[in-house]
Structures are given as structure tokens and as C-alpha cells.
Short mmCIF file of C-alpha atoms (C1' of nucleotides) in Angstrom, two decimals:
data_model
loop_
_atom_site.label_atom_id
_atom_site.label_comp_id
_atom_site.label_asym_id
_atom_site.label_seq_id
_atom_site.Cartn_x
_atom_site.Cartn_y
_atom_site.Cartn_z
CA UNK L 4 0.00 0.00 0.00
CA UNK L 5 3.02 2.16 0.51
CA UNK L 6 3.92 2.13 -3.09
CA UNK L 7 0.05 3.63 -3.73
CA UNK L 8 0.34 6.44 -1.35
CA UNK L 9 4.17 7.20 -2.50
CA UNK L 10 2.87 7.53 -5.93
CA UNK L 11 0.19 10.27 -5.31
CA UNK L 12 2.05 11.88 -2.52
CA UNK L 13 3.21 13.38 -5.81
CA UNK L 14 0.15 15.71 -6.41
CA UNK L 15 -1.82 15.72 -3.32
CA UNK L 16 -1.02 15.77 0.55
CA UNK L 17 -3.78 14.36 2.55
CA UNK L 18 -3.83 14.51 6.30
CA UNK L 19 -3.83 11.05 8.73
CA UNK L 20 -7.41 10.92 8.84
CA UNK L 21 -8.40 10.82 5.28
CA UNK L 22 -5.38 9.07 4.63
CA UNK L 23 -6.57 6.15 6.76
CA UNK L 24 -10.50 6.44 5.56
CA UNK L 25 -8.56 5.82 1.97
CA UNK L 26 -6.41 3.20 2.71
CA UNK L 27 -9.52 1.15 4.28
CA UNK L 28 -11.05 1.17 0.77
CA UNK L 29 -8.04 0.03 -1.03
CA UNK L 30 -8.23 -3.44 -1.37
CA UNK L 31 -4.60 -5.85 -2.94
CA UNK L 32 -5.62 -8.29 -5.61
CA UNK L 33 -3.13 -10.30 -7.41
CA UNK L 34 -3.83 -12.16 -10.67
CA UNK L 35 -1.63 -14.25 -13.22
CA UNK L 36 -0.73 -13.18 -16.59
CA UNK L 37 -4.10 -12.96 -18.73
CA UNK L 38 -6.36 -12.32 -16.27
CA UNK L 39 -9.58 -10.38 -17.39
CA UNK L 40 -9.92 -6.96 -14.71
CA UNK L 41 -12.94 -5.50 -16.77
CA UNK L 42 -14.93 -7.29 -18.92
CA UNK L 43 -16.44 -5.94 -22.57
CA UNK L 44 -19.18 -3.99 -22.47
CA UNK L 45 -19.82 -3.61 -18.59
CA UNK L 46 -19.23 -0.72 -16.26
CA UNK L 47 -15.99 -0.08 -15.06
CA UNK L 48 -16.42 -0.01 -11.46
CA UNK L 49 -12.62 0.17 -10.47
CA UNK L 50 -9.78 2.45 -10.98
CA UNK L 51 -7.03 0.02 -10.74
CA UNK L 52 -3.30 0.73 -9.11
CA UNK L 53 -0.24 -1.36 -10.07
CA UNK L 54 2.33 -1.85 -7.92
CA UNK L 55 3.53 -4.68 -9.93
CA UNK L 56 3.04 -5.98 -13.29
CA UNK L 57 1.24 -4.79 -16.59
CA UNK L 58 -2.09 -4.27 -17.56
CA UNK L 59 -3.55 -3.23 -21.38
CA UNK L 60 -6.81 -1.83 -21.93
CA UNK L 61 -8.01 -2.70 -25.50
CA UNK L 62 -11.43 -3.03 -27.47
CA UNK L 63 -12.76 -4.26 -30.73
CA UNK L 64 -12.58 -1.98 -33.48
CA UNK L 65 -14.66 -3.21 -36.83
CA UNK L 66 -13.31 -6.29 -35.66
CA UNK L 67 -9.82 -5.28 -34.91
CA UNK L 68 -7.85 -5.54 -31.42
CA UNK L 69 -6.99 -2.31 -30.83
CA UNK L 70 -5.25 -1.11 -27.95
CA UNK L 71 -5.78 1.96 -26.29
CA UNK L 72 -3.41 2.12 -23.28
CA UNK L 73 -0.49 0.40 -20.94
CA UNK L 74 0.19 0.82 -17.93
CA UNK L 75 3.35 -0.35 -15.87
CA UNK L 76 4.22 0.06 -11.83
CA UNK L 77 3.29 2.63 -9.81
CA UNK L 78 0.85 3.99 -12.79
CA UNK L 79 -2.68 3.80 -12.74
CA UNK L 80 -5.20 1.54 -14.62
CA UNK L 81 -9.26 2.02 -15.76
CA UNK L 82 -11.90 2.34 -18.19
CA UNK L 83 -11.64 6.08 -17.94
CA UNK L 84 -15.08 6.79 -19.79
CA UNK L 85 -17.11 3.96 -18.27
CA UNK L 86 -15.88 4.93 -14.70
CA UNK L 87 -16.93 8.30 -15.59
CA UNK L 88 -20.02 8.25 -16.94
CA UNK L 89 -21.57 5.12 -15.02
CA UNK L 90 -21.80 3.30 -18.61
CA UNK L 91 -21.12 0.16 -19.97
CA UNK L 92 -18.26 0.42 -22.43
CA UNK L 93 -16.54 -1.74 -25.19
CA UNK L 94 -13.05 -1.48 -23.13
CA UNK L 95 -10.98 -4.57 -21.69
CA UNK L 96 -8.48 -4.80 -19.39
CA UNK L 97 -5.84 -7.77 -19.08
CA UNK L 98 -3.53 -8.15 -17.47
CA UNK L 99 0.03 -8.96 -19.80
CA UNK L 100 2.20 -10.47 -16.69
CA UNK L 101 1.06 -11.21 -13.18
CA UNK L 102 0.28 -8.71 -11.10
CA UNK L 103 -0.35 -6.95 -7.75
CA UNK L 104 -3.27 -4.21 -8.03
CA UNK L 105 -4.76 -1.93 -5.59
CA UNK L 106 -8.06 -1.58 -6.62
CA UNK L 107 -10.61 1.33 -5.67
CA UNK L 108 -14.09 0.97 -5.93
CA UNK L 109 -16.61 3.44 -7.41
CA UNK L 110 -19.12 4.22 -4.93
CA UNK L 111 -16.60 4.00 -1.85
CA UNK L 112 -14.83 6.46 -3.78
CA UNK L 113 -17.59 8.70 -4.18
CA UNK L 114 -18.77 7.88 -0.53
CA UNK L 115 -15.29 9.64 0.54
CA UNK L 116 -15.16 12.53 -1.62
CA UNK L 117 -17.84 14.90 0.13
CA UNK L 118 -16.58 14.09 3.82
CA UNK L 119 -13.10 14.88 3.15
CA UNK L 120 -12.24 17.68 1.06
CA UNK L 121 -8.79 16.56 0.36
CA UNK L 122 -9.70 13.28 -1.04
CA UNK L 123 -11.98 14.89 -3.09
CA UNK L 124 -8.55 17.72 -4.59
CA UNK L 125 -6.94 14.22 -5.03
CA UNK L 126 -9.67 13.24 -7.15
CA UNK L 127 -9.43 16.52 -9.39
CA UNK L 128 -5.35 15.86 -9.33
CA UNK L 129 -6.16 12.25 -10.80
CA UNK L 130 -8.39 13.67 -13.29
CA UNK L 131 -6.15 16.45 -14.24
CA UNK L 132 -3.17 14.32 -14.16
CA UNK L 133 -4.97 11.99 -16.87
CA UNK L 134 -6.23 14.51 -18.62
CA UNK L 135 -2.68 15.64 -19.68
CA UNK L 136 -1.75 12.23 -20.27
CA UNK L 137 -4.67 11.51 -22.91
CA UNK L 138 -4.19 14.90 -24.05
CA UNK L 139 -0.29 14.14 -24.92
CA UNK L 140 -1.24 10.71 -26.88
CA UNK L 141 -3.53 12.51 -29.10
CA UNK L 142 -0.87 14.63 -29.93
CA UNK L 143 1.49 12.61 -30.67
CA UNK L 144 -1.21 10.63 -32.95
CA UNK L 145 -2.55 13.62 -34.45
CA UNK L 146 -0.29 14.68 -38.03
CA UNK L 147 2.37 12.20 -36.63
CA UNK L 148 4.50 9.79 -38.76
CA UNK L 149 4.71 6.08 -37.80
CA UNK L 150 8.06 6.82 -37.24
CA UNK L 151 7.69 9.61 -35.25
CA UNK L 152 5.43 7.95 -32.66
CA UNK L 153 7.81 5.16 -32.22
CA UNK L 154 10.22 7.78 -31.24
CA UNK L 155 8.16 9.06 -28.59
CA UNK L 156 7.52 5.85 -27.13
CA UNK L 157 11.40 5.23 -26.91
CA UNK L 158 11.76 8.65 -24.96
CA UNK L 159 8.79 8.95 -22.50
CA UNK L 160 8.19 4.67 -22.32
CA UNK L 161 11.12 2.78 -23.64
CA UNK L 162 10.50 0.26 -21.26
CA UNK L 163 7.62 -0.86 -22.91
CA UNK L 164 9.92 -2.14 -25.63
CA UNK L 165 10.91 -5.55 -23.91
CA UNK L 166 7.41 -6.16 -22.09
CA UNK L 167 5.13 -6.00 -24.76
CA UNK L 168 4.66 -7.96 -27.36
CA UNK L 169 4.93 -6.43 -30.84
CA UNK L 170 1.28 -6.86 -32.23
CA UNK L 171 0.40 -5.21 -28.97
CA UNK L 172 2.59 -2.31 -29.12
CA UNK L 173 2.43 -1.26 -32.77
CA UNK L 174 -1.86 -1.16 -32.29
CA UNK L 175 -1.00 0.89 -29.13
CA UNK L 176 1.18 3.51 -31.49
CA UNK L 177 -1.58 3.22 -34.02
CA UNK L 178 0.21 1.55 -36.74
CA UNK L 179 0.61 -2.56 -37.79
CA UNK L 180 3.17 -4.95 -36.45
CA UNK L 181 5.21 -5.22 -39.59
CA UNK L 182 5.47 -1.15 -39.88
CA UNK L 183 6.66 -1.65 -36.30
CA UNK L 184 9.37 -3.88 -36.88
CA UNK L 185 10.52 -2.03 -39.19
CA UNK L 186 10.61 1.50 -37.58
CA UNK L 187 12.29 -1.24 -34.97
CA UNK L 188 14.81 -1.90 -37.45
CA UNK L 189 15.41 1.82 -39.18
CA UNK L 190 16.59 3.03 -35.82
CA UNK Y 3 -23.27 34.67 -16.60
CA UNK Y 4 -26.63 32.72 -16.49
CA UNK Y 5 -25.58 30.95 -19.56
CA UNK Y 6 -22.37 29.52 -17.06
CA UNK Y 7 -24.02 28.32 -14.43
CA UNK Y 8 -26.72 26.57 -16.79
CA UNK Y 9 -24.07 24.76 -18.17
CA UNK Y 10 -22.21 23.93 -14.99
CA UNK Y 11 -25.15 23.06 -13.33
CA UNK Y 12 -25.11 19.62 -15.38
CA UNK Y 13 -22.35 18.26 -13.19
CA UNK Y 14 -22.38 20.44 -10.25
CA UNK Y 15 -24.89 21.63 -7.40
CA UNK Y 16 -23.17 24.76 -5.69
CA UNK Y 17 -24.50 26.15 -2.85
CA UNK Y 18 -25.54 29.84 -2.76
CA UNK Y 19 -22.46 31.76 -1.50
CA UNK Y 20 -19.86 29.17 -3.59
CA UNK Y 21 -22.04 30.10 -6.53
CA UNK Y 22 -21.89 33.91 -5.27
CA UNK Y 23 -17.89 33.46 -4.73
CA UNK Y 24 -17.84 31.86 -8.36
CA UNK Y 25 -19.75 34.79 -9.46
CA UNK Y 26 -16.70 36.97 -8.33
CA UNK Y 27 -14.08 35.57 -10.11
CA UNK Y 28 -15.71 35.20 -13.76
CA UNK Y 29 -15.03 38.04 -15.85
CA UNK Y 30 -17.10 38.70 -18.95
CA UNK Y 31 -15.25 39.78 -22.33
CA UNK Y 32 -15.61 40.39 -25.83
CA UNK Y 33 -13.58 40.19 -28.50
CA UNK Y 34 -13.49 40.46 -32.87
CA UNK Y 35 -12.99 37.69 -34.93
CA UNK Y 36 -8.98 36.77 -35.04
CA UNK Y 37 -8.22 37.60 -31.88
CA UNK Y 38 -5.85 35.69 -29.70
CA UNK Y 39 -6.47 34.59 -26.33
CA UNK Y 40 -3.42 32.70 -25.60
CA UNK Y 41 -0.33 33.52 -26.90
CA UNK Y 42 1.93 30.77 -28.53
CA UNK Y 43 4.53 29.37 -25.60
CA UNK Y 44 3.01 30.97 -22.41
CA UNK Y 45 1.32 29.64 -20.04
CA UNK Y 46 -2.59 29.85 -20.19
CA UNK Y 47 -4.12 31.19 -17.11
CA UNK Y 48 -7.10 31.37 -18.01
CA UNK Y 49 -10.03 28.74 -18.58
CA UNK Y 50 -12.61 30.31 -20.97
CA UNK Y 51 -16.13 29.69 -21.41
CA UNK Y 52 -17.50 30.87 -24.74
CA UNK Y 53 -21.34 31.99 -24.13
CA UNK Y 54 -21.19 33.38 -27.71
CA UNK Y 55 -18.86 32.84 -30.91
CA UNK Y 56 -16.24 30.37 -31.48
CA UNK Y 57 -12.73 29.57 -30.75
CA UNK Y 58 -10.08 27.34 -32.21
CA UNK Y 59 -6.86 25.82 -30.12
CA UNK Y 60 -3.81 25.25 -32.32
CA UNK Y 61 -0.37 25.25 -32.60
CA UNK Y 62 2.26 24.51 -35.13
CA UNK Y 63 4.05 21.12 -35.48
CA UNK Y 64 6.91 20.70 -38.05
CA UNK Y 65 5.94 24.37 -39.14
CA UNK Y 66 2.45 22.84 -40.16
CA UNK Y 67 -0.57 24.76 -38.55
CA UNK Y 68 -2.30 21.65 -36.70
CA UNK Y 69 -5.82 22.48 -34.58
CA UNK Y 70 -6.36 20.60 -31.49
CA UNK Y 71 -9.68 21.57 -30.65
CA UNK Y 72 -12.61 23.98 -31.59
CA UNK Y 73 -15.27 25.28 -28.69
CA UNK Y 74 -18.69 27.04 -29.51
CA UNK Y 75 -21.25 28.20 -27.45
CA UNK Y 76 -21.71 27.07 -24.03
CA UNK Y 77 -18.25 24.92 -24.15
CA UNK Y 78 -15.04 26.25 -22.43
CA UNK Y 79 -11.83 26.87 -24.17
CA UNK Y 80 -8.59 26.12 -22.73
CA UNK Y 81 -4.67 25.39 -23.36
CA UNK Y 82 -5.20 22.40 -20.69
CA UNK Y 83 -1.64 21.15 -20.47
CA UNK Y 84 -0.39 24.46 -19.36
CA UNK Y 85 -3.67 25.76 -17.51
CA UNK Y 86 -2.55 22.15 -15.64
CA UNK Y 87 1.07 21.71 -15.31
CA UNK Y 88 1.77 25.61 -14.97
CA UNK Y 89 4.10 25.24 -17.86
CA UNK Y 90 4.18 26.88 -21.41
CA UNK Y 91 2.59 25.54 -24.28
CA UNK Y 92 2.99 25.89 -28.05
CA UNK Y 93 -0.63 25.75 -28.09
CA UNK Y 94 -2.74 29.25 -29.40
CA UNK Y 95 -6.34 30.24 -28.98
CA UNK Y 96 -7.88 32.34 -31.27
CA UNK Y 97 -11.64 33.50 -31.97
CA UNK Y 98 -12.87 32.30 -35.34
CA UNK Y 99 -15.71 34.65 -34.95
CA UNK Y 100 -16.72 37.88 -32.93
CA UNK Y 101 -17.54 36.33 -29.45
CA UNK Y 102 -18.41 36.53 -25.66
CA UNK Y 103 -16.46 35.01 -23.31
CA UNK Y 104 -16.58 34.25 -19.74
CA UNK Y 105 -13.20 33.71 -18.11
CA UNK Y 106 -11.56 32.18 -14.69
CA UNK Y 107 -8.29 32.92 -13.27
CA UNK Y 108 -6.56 30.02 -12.76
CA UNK Y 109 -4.95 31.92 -9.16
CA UNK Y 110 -8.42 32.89 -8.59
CA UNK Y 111 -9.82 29.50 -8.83
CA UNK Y 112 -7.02 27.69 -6.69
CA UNK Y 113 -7.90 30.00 -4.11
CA UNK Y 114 -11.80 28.88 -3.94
CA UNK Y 115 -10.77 24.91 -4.55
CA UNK Y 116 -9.63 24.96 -0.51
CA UNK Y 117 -12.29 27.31 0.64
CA UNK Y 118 -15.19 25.56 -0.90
CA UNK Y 119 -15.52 21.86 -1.26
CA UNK Y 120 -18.36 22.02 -3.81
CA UNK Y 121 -16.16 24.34 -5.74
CA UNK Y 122 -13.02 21.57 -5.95
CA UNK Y 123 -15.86 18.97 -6.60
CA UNK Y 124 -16.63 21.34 -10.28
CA UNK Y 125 -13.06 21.61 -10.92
CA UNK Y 126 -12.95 17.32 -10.22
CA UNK Y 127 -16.09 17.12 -13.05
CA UNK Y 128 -14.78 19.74 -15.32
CA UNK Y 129 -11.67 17.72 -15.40
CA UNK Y 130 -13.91 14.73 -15.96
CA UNK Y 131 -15.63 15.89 -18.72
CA UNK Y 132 -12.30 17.13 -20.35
CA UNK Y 133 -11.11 13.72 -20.03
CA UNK Y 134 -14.21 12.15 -21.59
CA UNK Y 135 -14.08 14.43 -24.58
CA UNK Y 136 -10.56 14.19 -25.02
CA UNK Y 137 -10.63 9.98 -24.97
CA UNK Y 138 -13.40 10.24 -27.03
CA UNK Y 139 -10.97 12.40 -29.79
CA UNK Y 140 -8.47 9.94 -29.17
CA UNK Y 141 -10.60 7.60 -29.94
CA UNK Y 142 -11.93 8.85 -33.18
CA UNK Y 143 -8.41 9.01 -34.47
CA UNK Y 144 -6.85 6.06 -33.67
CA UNK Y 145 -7.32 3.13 -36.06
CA UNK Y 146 -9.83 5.54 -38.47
CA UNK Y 147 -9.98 6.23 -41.87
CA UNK Y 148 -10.62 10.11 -43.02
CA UNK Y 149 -14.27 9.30 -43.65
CA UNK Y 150 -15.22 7.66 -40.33
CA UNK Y 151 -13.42 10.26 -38.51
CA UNK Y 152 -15.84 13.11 -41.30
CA UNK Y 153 -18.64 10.90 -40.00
CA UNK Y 154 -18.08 10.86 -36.65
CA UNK Y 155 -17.97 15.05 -37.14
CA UNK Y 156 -21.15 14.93 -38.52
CA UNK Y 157 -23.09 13.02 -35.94
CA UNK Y 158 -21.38 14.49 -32.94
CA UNK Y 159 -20.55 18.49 -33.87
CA UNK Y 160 -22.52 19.06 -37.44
CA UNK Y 161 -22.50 22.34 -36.87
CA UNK Y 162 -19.11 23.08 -37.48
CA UNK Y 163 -19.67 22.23 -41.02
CA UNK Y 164 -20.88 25.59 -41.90
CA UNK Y 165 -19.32 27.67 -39.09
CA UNK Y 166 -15.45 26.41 -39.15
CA UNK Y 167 -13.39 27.30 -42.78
CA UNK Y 168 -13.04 24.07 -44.37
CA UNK Y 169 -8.56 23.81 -43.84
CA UNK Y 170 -9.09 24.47 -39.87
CA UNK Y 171 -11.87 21.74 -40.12
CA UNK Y 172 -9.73 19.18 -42.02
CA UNK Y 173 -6.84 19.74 -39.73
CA UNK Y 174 -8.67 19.30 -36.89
CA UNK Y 175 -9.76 16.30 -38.10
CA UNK Y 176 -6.18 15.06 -38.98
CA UNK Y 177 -6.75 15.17 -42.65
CA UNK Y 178 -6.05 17.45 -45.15
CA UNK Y 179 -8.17 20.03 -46.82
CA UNK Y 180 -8.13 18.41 -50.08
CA UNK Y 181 -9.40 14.98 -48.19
CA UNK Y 182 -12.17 16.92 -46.63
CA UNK Y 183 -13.06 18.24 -49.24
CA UNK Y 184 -13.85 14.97 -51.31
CA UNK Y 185 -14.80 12.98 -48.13
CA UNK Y 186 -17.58 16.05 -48.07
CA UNK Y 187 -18.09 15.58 -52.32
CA UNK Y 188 -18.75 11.44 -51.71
CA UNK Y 189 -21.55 12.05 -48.74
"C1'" DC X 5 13.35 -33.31 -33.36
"C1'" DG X 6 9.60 -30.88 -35.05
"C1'" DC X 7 6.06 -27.80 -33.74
"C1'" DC X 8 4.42 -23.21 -32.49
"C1'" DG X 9 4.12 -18.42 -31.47
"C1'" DA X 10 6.68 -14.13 -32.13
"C1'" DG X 11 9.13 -11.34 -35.06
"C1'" DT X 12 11.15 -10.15 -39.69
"C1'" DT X 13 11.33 -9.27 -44.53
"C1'" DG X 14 9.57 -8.75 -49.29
"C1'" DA X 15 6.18 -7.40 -52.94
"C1'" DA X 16 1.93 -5.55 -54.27
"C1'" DC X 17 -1.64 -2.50 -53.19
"C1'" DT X 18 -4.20 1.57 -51.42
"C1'" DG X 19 -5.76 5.64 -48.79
"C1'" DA X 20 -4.39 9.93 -48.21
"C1'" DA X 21 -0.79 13.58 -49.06
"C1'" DT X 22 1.21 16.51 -52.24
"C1'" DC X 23 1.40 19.32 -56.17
"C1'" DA X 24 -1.05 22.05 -59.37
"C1'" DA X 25 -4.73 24.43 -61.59
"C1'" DG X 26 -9.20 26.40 -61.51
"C1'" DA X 27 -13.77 27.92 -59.70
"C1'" DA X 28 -16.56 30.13 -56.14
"C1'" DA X 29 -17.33 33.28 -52.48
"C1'" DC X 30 -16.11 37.37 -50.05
"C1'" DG X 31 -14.86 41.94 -48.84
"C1'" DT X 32 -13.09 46.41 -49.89
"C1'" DG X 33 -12.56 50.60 -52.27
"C1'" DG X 34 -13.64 53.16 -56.20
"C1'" DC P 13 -23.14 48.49 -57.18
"C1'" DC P 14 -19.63 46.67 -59.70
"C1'" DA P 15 -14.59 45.48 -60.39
"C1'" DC P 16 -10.83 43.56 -58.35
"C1'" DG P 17 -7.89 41.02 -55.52
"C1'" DT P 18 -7.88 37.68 -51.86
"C1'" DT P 19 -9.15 33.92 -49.57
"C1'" DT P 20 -11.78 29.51 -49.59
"C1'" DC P 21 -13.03 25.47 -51.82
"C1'" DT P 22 -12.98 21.90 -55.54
"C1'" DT P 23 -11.05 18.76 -58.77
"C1'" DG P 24 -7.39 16.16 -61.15
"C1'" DA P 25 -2.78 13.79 -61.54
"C1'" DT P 26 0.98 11.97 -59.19
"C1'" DT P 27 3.54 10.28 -55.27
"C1'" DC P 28 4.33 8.09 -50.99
"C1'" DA P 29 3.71 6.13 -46.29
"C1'" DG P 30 1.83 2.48 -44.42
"C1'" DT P 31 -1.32 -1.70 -44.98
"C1'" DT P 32 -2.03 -6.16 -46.57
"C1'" DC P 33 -0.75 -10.58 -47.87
"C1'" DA P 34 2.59 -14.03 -47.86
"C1'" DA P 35 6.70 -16.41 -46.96
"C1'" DC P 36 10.41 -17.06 -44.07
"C1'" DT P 37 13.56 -16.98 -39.63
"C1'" DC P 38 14.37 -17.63 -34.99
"C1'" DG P 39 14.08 -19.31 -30.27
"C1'" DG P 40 11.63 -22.01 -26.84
"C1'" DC P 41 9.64 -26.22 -25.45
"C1'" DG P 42 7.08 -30.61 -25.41
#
DNA sequence: CGCCGAGTTGAACTGAATCAAGAAACGTGG
DNA sequence: CCACGTTTCTTGATTCAGTTCAACTCGGCG
């Protein structure tokens, strides 16, 4: 749980008591490699926390895997719309090694937010936080070469490289394996 | 002003005096067509709420002029990654048309967030709703061809169609004006 | 050993960009 | 109110980045 509370000590600074009232709602799962967290087309009642392992979150796009996002230790997990809005959405998560999550549920979240105003500015941070983050990938997909993008991922998430499998990656960068491997191989 | 707190009062309930200390900080202006709101590499103080007109978000990318985002009426405006991280941006708002705007200091509004809860719980949804829209962009882009992403446009925001000039459109959509132009000739 | 999944490489194809030329629409000043 | 230049939009021809399809290599493992 330490590893949780290191990693948003970053943006927020809650006192003890709100600190505990959080910690009693975090709740360590561990699964093995392949593991489904969220199901298609359910509601996305967790934001997950990984202190160890990798998750992707991916959907079906006209029939193609697609693969919208990674995340690695000590980053966070979750069906961003779906958790949002309360709606079912097309988005899986899996697990691509075994993991240990800290998982946060929906409503205890939301139970916490109006009786402590700090857990409530972490919220915000979270959002905000993500909100840059989405805001950057679009960027980087938006008038960007193949090329390019692959050059990005080797500065901000070159450890990505040796975890995930190629198929996975390239649909994460928006382009097909082969064009991958051989970005992969200009460079 | 009514026109803001219609539109905030979809995700938010404020209580009289937060919506009275709100109330304080929004200043109304209004501003010709070409205008700039933000300049190019500073950092945007400002979130904007557009109660009348339109504004584009841009900024140039390998000397190419590449729009990130438009907002019309009762939609805010904002450079997010710098209104966020505090840091300059390359991004550039400008007003497409004549408009009325409604804007929020971003000093003035992290002095409310501690004062009022309600008030950090709007800034949590606004940053929520950003995050939504800017997924759903994401979305739109990645794995698309130019005429599902013109589609998409047309169910979602038709009324740019006739409001935004056809190149800002077409970069917007990651496409270029020519591509627009006979994605707009085949529907 | 031989199979199997993961990655590479090659050749043909295609969606969209680029380059180029016109056609409309738009505003401004005479 | 029209003439003119300017900007906006369309259309065509060519090029190119990246996909698709297909065959092949490599390493791990029963």
C-alpha cells in the first residue's frame, strides 16, 4: 500500500485521517498473466493501481484488437469513460504479466469525496493528471508519422519495448506490427 | 453569466455563497474575430467559457498549422496542459468569430478549490468531462480512416460544417483540406 | 526433433498527401 | 453596385507512407 500512497504523494497531501478512511477502501488483488480486470461492455467499477506488473486496456474496433493504453508500476489503470459516466463500455483490461493491483471501488470512492475535502482535490489531481496524459497521446497521434510515434515511445516509455509484445505495441502507437518492426529496425 | 451556471449546473450543485464566490471571479469579455487569447509558448491562465462565438486551439508542429480543438457556445476553451502543469505551451487560442467570453483565473480558482468543497468537486467534473471528450478524440483518431473520422464530425458536432473554414476543419480532423473536401463531395 | 508463437522481410496494393490548376465566395474601395 | 484582388473550396494527376498478404527466420519447449 506504501507504493500507492508514494505515488500520489506526488500531487496531493492528505492529512492522517483521510489518509486512513482511503487506505480502508483500497483493497490488494493479485492475478496471473491474462487475467480479465474488466470485462467488454460492462461498467468499469474500479480504478485500478499497479504496484507490480502490466495491464492493457483494449477493445474491438470493426473487428480489430486495438489497444488503447499500458500501464506499468506505480501507474494507474481504468476504463476512464465507463468509470466516468456510469456506462457500460466496449473497453478490456488484461492483465500482460502477473500482477499486484490496488483496486478502488466506485461508490466508496464517491462515498469519501464529500466528507473529506482533500480526497476529493486528489480526485481533481487524478483527473487532471490523466487529462494531460490523454491529451499528450492525441498529440502525438494527431499529423504524426509512424516513425515519429515510435520515437516518442522510446523517450517517455522505452521500457515498454521488452514487455510488450509487438502486435500489442504497434496497435498501441496506431500503426501494424510489420510497420513496427521495421521503424524497430530503421533506428 | 446565467448561460455559465446553466451549463455547470449539469455536473455540479453549488450552494448559494460558492455560486456567489464563483460569481466573483468570472469576468465577462468580448472580442473580434482573429483575436488571440493565448499567446503561442506561455502559459494559459485562463479557462474560458465561450457563451457566444467560437474559438479554435492550435499550434504549429513541423511548421504545419495543426488544430487541437474547436469550442462554440456554451463549451469552455482552454490550453489544458499548461492551464494544468503551470508550464508553457505551443498551443494558441484564437476567436474564429466575434464572441463573448466568460473567463476564470486560474490563481483565482485555486484560491476557492480549498475554501469551498463544492467548488473543488466542479473543478474534479470539469476535469472529468475534459477527459471524456478528449478519450473520445483519441478515440476517433486512432485506427480511423478520413471518412469515419468526417462521419463521426457529422453526428457528434454538425454544426461546425458551416461555421469552421473548411482547412481548420480538415486539420482538426487530422486530414487534409483536399481529403475533406472529397470525403464532403462522396456524402 | 519438429512444432508453435513471435518477429522479420519482401512485394503488391491503397488511402491519403502533395502538387497544381481552376472555380466560387467574399470583402473592400472606387 | 460593380470590379478587383484575396481567400476559400474543388477537382485532377501523381507520389508516398503504411497496410495487406505471404513467406520465411528464430528461439523455446514438449
Amino acid at each position: 500500500m506504501d507504493k500507492f500512497f508514494e505515488a500520489i504523494s506526488a500531487f496531493s497531501n492528505l492529512k492522517n485521517d483521510s489518509k486512513q478512511a482511503l487506505s480502508l477502501i483500497l483493497k490488494r488483488v493479485e492475478f496471473p498473466k491474462g487475467h480479465i480486470l474488466i470485462k467488454e461492455n460492462t461498467i468499469c467499477n474500479y480504478v485500478y493501481f499497479v504496484e507490480k506488473g502490466l495491464t492493457r486496456t483494449y477493445y474491438y474496433k470493426s473487428g480489430k484488437d486495438v489497444t488503447d493504453w499500458i500501464s506499468a508500476e506505480n501507474s494507474f489503470a481504468c476504463s476512464i469513460i465507463s468509470f466516468i459516466t456510469r456506462k457500460p463500455d466496449r473497453r478490456i483490461i488484461e492483465l500482460l504479466e502477473p500482477s499486484v493491483i490496488w483496486s478502488l471501488y466506485h461508490r466508496d470512492l464517491e462515498n469519501l469525496y464529500p466528507k473529506y475535502h482533500d480526497i476529493e482535490n486528489l480526485g481533481r489531481r487524478m483527473a487532471e493528471l490523466g487529462l494531460t496524459q490523454v491529451q499528450q497521446r492525441f498529440d502525438d497521434l494527431h499529423f504524426s508519422t509512424a516513425l515519429q510515434r515510435y520515437k516518442t515511445l522510446l523517450k517517455d516509455t522505452p521500457s515498454y519495448i521488452n514487455r510488450v509484445p509487438l502486435g500489442i505495441l504497434a496497435s498501441y502507437l496506431g500503426m501494424t506490427q510489420e510497420t513496427l518492426s521495421r521503424m524497430r529496425a530503421k533506428i
